[in-house]
JSON list of C-alpha atoms in Angstrom, two decimals:
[
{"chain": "L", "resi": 1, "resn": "UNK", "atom": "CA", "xyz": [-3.59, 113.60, 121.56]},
{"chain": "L", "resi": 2, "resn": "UNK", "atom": "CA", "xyz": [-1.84, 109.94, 122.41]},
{"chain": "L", "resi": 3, "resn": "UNK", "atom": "CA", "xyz": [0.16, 109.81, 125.07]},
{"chain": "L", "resi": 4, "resn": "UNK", "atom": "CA", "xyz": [3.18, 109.28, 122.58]},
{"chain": "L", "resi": 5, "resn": "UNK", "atom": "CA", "xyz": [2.68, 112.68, 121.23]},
{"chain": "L", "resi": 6, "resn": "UNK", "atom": "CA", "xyz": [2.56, 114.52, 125.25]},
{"chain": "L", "resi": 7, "resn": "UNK", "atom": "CA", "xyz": [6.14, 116.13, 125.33]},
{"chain": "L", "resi": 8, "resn": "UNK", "atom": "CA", "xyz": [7.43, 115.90, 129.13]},
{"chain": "L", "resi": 9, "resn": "UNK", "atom": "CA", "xyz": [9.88, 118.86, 129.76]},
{"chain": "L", "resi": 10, "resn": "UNK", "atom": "CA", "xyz": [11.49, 120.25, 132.99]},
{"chain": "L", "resi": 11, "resn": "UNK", "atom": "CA", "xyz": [10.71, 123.47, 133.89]},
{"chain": "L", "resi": 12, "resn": "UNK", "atom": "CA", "xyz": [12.25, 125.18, 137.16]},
{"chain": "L", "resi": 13, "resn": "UNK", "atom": "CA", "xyz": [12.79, 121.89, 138.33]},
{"chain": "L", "resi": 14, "resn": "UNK", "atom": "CA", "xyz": [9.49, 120.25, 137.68]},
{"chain": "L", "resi": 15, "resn": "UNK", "atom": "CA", "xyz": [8.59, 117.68, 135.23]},
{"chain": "L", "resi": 16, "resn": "UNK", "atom": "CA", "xyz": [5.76, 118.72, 133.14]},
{"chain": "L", "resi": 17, "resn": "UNK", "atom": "CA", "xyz": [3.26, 118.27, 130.20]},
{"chain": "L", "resi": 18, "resn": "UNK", "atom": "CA", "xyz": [4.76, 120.41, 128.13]},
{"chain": "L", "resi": 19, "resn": "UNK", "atom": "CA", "xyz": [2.31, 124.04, 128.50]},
{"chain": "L", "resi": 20, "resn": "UNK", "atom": "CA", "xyz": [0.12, 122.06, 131.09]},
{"chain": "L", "resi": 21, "resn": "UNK", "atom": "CA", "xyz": [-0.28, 122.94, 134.62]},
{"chain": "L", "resi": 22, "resn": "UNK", "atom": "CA", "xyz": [0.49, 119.96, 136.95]},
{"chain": "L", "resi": 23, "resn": "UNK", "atom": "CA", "xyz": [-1.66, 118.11, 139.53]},
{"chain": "L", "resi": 24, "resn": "UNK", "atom": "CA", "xyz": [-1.76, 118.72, 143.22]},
{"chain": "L", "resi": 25, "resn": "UNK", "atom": "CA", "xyz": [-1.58, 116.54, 146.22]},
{"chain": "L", "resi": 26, "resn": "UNK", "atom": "CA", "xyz": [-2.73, 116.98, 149.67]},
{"chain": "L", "resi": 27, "resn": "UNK", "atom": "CA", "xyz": [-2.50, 113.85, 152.27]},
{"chain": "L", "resi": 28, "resn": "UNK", "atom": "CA", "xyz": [-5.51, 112.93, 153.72]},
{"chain": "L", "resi": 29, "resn": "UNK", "atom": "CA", "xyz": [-4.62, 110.14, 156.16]},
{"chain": "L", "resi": 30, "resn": "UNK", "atom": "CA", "xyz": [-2.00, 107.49, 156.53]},
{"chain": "L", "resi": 31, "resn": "UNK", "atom": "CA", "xyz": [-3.25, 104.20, 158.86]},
{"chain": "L", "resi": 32, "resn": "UNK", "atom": "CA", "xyz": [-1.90, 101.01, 159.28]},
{"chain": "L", "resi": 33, "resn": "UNK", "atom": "CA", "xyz": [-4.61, 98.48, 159.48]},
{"chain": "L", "resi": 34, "resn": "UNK", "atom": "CA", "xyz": [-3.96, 95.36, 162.12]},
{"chain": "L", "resi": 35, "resn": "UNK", "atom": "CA", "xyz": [-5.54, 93.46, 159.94]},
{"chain": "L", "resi": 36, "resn": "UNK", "atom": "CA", "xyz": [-3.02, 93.42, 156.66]},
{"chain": "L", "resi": 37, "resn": "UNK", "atom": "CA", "xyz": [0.36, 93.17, 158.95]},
{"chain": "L", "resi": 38, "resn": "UNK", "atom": "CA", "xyz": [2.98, 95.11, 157.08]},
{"chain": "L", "resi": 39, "resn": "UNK", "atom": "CA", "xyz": [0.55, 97.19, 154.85]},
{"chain": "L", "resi": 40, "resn": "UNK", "atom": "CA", "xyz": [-0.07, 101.05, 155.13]},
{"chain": "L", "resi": 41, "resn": "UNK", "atom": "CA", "xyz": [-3.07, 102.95, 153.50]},
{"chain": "L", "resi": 42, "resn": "UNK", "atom": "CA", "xyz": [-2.36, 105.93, 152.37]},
{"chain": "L", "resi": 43, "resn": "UNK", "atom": "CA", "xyz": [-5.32, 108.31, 150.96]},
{"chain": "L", "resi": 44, "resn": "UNK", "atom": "CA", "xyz": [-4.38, 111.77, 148.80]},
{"chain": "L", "resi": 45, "resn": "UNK", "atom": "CA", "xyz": [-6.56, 114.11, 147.49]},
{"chain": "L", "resi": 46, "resn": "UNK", "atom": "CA", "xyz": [-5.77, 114.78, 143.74]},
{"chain": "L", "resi": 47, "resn": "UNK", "atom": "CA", "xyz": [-6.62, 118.22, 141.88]},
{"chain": "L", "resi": 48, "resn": "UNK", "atom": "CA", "xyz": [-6.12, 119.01, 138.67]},
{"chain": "L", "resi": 49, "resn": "UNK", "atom": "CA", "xyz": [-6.67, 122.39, 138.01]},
{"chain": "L", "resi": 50, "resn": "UNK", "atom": "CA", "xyz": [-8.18, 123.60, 134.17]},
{"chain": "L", "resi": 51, "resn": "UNK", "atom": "CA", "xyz": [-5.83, 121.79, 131.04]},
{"chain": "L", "resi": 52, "resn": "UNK", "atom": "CA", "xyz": [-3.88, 119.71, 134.18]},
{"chain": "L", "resi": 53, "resn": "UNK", "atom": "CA", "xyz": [-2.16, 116.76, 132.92]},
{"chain": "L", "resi": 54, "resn": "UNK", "atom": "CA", "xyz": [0.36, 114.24, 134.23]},
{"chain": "L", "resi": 55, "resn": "UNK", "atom": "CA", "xyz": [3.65, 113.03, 133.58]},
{"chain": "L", "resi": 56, "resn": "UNK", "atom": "CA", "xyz": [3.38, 109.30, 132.98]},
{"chain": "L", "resi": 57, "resn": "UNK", "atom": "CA", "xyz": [4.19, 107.29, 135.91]},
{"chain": "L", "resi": 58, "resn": "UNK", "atom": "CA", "xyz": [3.44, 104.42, 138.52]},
{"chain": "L", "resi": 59, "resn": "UNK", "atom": "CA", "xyz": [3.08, 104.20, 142.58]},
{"chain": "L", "resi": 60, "resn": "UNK", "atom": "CA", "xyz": [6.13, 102.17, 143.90]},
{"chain": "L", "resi": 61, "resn": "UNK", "atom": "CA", "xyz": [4.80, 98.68, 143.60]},
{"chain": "L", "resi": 62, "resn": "UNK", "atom": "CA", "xyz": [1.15, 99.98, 145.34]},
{"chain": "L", "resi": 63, "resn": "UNK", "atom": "CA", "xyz": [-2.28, 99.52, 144.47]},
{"chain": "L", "resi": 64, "resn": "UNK", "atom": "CA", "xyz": [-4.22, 102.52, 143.97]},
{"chain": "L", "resi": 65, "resn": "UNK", "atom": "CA", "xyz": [-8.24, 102.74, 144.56]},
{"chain": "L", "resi": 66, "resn": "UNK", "atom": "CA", "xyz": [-9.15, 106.28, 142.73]},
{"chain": "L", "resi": 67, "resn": "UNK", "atom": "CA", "xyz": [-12.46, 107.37, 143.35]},
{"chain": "L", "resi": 68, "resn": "UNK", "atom": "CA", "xyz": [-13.55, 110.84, 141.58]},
{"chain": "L", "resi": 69, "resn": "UNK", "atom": "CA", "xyz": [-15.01, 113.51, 143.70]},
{"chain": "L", "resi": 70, "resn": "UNK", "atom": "CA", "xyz": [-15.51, 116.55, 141.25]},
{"chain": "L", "resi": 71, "resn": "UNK", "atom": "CA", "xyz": [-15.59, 116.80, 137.44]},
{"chain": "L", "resi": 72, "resn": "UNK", "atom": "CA", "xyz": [-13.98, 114.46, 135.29]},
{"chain": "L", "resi": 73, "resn": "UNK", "atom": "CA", "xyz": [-10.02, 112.77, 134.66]},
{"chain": "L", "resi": 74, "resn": "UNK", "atom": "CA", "xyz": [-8.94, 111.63, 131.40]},
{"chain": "L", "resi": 75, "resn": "UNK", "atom": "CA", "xyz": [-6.53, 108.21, 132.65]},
{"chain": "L", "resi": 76, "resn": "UNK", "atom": "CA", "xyz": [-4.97, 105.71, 130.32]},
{"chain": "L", "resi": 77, "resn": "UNK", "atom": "CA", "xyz": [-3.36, 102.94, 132.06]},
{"chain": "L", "resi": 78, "resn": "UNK", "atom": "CA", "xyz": [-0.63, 100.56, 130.01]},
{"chain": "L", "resi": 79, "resn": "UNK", "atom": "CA", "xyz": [-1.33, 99.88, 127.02]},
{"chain": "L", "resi": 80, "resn": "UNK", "atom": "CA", "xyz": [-5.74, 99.90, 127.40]},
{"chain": "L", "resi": 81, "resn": "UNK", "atom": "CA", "xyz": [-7.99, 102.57, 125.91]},
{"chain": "L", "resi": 82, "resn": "UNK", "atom": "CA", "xyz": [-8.33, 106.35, 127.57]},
{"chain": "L", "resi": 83, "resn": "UNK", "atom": "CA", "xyz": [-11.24, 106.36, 129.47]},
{"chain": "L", "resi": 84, "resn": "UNK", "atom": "CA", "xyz": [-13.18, 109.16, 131.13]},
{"chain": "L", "resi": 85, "resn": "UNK", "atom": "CA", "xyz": [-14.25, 109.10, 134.55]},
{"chain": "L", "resi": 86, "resn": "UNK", "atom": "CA", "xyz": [-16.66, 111.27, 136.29]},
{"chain": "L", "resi": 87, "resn": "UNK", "atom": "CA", "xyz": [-17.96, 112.24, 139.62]},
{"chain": "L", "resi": 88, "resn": "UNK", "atom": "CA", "xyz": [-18.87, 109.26, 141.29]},
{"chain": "L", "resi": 89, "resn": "UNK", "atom": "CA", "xyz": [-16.90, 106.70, 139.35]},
{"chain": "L", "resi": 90, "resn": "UNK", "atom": "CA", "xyz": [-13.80, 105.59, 140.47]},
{"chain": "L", "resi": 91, "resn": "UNK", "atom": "CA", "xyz": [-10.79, 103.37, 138.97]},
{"chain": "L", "resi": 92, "resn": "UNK", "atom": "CA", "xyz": [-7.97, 101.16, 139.81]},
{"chain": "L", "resi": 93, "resn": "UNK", "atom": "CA", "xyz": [-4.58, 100.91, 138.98]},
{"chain": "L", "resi": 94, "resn": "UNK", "atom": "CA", "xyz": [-2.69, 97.14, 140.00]},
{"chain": "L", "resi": 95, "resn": "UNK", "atom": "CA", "xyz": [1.03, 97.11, 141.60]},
{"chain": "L", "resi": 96, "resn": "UNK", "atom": "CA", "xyz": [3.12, 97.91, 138.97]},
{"chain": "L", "resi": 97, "resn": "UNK", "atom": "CA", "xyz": [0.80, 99.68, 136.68]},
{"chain": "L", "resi": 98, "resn": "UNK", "atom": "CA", "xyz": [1.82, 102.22, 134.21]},
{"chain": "L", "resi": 99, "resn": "UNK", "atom": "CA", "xyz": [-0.31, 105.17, 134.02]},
{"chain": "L", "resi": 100, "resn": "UNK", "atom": "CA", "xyz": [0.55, 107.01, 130.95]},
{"chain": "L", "resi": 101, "resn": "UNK", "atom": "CA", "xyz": [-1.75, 109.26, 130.58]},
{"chain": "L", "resi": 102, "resn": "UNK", "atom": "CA", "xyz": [-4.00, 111.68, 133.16]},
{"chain": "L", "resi": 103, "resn": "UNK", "atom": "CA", "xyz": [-5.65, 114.67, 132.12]},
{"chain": "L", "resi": 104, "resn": "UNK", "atom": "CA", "xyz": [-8.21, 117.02, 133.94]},
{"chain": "L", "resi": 105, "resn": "UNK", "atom": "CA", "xyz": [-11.27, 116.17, 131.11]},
{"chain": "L", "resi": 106, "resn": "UNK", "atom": "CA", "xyz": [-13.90, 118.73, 132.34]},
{"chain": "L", "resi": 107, "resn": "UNK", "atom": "CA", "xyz": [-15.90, 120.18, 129.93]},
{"chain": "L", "resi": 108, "resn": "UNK", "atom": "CA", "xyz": [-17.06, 123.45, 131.59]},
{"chain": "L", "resi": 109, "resn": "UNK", "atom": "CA", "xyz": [-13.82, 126.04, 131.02]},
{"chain": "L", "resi": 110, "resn": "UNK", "atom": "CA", "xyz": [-12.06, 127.20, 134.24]},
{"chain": "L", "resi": 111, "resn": "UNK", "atom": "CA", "xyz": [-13.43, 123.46, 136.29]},
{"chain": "L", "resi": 112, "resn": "UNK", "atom": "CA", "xyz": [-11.14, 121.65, 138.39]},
{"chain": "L", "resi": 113, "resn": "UNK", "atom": "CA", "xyz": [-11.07, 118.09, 138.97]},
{"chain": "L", "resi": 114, "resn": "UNK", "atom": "CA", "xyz": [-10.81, 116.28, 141.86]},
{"chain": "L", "resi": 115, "resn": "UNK", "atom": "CA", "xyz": [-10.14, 112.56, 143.36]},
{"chain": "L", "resi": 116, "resn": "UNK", "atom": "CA", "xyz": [-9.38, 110.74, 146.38]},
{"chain": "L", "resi": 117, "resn": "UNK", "atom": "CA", "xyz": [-6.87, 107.68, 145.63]},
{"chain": "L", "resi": 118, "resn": "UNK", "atom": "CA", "xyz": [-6.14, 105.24, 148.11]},
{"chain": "L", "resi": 119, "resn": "UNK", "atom": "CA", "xyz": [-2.68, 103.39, 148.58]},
{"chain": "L", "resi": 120, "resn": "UNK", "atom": "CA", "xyz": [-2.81, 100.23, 149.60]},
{"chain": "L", "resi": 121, "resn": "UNK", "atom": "CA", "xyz": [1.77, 100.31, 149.86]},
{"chain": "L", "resi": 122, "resn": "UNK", "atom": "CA", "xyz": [4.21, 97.80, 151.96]},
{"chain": "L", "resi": 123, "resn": "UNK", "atom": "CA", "xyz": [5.34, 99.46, 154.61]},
{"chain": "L", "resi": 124, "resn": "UNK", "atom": "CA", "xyz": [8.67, 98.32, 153.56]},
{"chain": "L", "resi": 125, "resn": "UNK", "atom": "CA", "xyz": [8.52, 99.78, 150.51]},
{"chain": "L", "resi": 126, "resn": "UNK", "atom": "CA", "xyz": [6.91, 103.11, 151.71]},
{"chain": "L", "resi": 127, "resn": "UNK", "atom": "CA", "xyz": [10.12, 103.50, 154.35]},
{"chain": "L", "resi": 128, "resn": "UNK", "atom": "CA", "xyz": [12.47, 103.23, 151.83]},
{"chain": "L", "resi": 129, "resn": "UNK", "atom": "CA", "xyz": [10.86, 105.76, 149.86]},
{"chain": "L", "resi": 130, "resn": "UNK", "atom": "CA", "xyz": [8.27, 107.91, 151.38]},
{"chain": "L", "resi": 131, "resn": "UNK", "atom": "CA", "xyz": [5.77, 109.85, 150.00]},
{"chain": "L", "resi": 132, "resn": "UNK", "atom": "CA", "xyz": [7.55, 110.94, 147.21]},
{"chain": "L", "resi": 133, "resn": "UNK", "atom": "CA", "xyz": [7.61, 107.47, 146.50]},
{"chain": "L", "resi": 134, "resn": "UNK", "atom": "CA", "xyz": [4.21, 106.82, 145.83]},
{"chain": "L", "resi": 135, "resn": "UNK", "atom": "CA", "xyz": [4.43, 108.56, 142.27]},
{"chain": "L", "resi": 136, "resn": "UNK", "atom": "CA", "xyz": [7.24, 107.80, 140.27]},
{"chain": "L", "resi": 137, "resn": "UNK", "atom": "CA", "xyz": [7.79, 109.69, 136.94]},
{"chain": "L", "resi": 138, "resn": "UNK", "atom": "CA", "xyz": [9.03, 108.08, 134.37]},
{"chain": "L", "resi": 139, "resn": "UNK", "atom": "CA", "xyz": [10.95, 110.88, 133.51]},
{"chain": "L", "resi": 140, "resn": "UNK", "atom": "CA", "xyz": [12.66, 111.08, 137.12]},
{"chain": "L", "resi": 141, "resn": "UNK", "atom": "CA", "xyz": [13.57, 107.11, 136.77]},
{"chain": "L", "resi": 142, "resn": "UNK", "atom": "CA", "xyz": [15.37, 108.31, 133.26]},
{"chain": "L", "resi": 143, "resn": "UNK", "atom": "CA", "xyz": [17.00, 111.08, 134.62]},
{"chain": "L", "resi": 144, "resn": "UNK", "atom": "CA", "xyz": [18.21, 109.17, 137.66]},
{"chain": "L", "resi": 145, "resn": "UNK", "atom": "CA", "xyz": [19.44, 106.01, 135.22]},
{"chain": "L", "resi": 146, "resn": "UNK", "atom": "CA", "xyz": [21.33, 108.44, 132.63]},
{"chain": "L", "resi": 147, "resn": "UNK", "atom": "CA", "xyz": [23.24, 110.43, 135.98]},
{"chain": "L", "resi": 148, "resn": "UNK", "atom": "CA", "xyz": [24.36, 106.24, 136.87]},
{"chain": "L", "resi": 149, "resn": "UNK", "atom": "CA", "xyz": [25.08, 105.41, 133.87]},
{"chain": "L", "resi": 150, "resn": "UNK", "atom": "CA", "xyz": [27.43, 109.16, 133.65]},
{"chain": "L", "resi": 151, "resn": "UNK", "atom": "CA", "xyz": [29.15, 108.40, 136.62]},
{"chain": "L", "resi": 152, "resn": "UNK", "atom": "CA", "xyz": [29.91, 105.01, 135.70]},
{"chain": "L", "resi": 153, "resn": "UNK", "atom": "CA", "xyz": [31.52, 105.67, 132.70]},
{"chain": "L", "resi": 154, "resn": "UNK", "atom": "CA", "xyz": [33.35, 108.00, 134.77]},
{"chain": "L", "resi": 155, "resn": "UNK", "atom": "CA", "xyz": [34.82, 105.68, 137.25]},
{"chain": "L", "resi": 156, "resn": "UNK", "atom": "CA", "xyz": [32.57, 106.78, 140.00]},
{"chain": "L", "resi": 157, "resn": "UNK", "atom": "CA", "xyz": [30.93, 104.81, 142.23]},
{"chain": "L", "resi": 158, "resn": "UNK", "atom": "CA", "xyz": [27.16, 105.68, 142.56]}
]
């Protein structure tokens, strides 16, 4: 399946993979190192439960340090090759990187996977958008530009 062919829909409220469970997200810590002035790091656990796949998306401008605790993740980042990592491997995603594809890739039935990724975010930009800003559906940036682009054809000021 290419990411082309993944239909993202909303159902009660929640962007989707079309029939696919989505990930979920626990914070782990949030520090602000006095070393890199004006820099957080911000580290989630990620879990994709059995046939979990993301929405395509990107982190706000942060770099992201994923390192895979448990089973194995299906990722596809811009326009490279899917690739498969497992337990013990980990990946990286640049600011500005657009991670179209992310799939829970274990091959026993009923296995979760798991990974830590760390956010390395300007503090800046993390204020102005908080957590919720550190995954950014494409599909939410549509839905938001199509709502402007509504209102301005009403006459209404956004």
């Amino acid at each position: 399946m290419t990411s082309s062919t993944r239909k993202v829909v909303k159902e009660a409220g929640v962007w989707t993979v079309e029939g696919r469970p989505r990930e979920t997200i626990k914070l782990i810590s949030h520090h602000r190192p006095t070393n890199i002035p004006g820099k957080s790091l911000i580290t989630l656990l990620v879990t994709l439960p059995p046939n979990a796949a993301t929405p395509p998306h990107t982190h706000g401008g942060a770099a992201v340090l994923a390192l895979m605790v448990r089973g194995a993740s299906l990722n596809q980042m811009n326009d490279d090759e899917p690739r498969v990592y497992r337990e013990g491997e980990s990946f990286y995603e640049a600011p500005g990187c657009h991670h179209v594809r992310g799939e829970n890739a274990c091959e026993g039935e009923g296995e979760e996977a798991s990974f830590y990724a760390v956010f390395v975010v300007d503090d800046e930009d993390f204020e102005k958008g908080g957590y919720e800003g550190l995954v950014v559906l494409d599909a939410e940036k549509d839905e938001k530009r199509k709502e402007e682009e509504e209102e301005a054809g009403r006459g209404v000021k956004v």
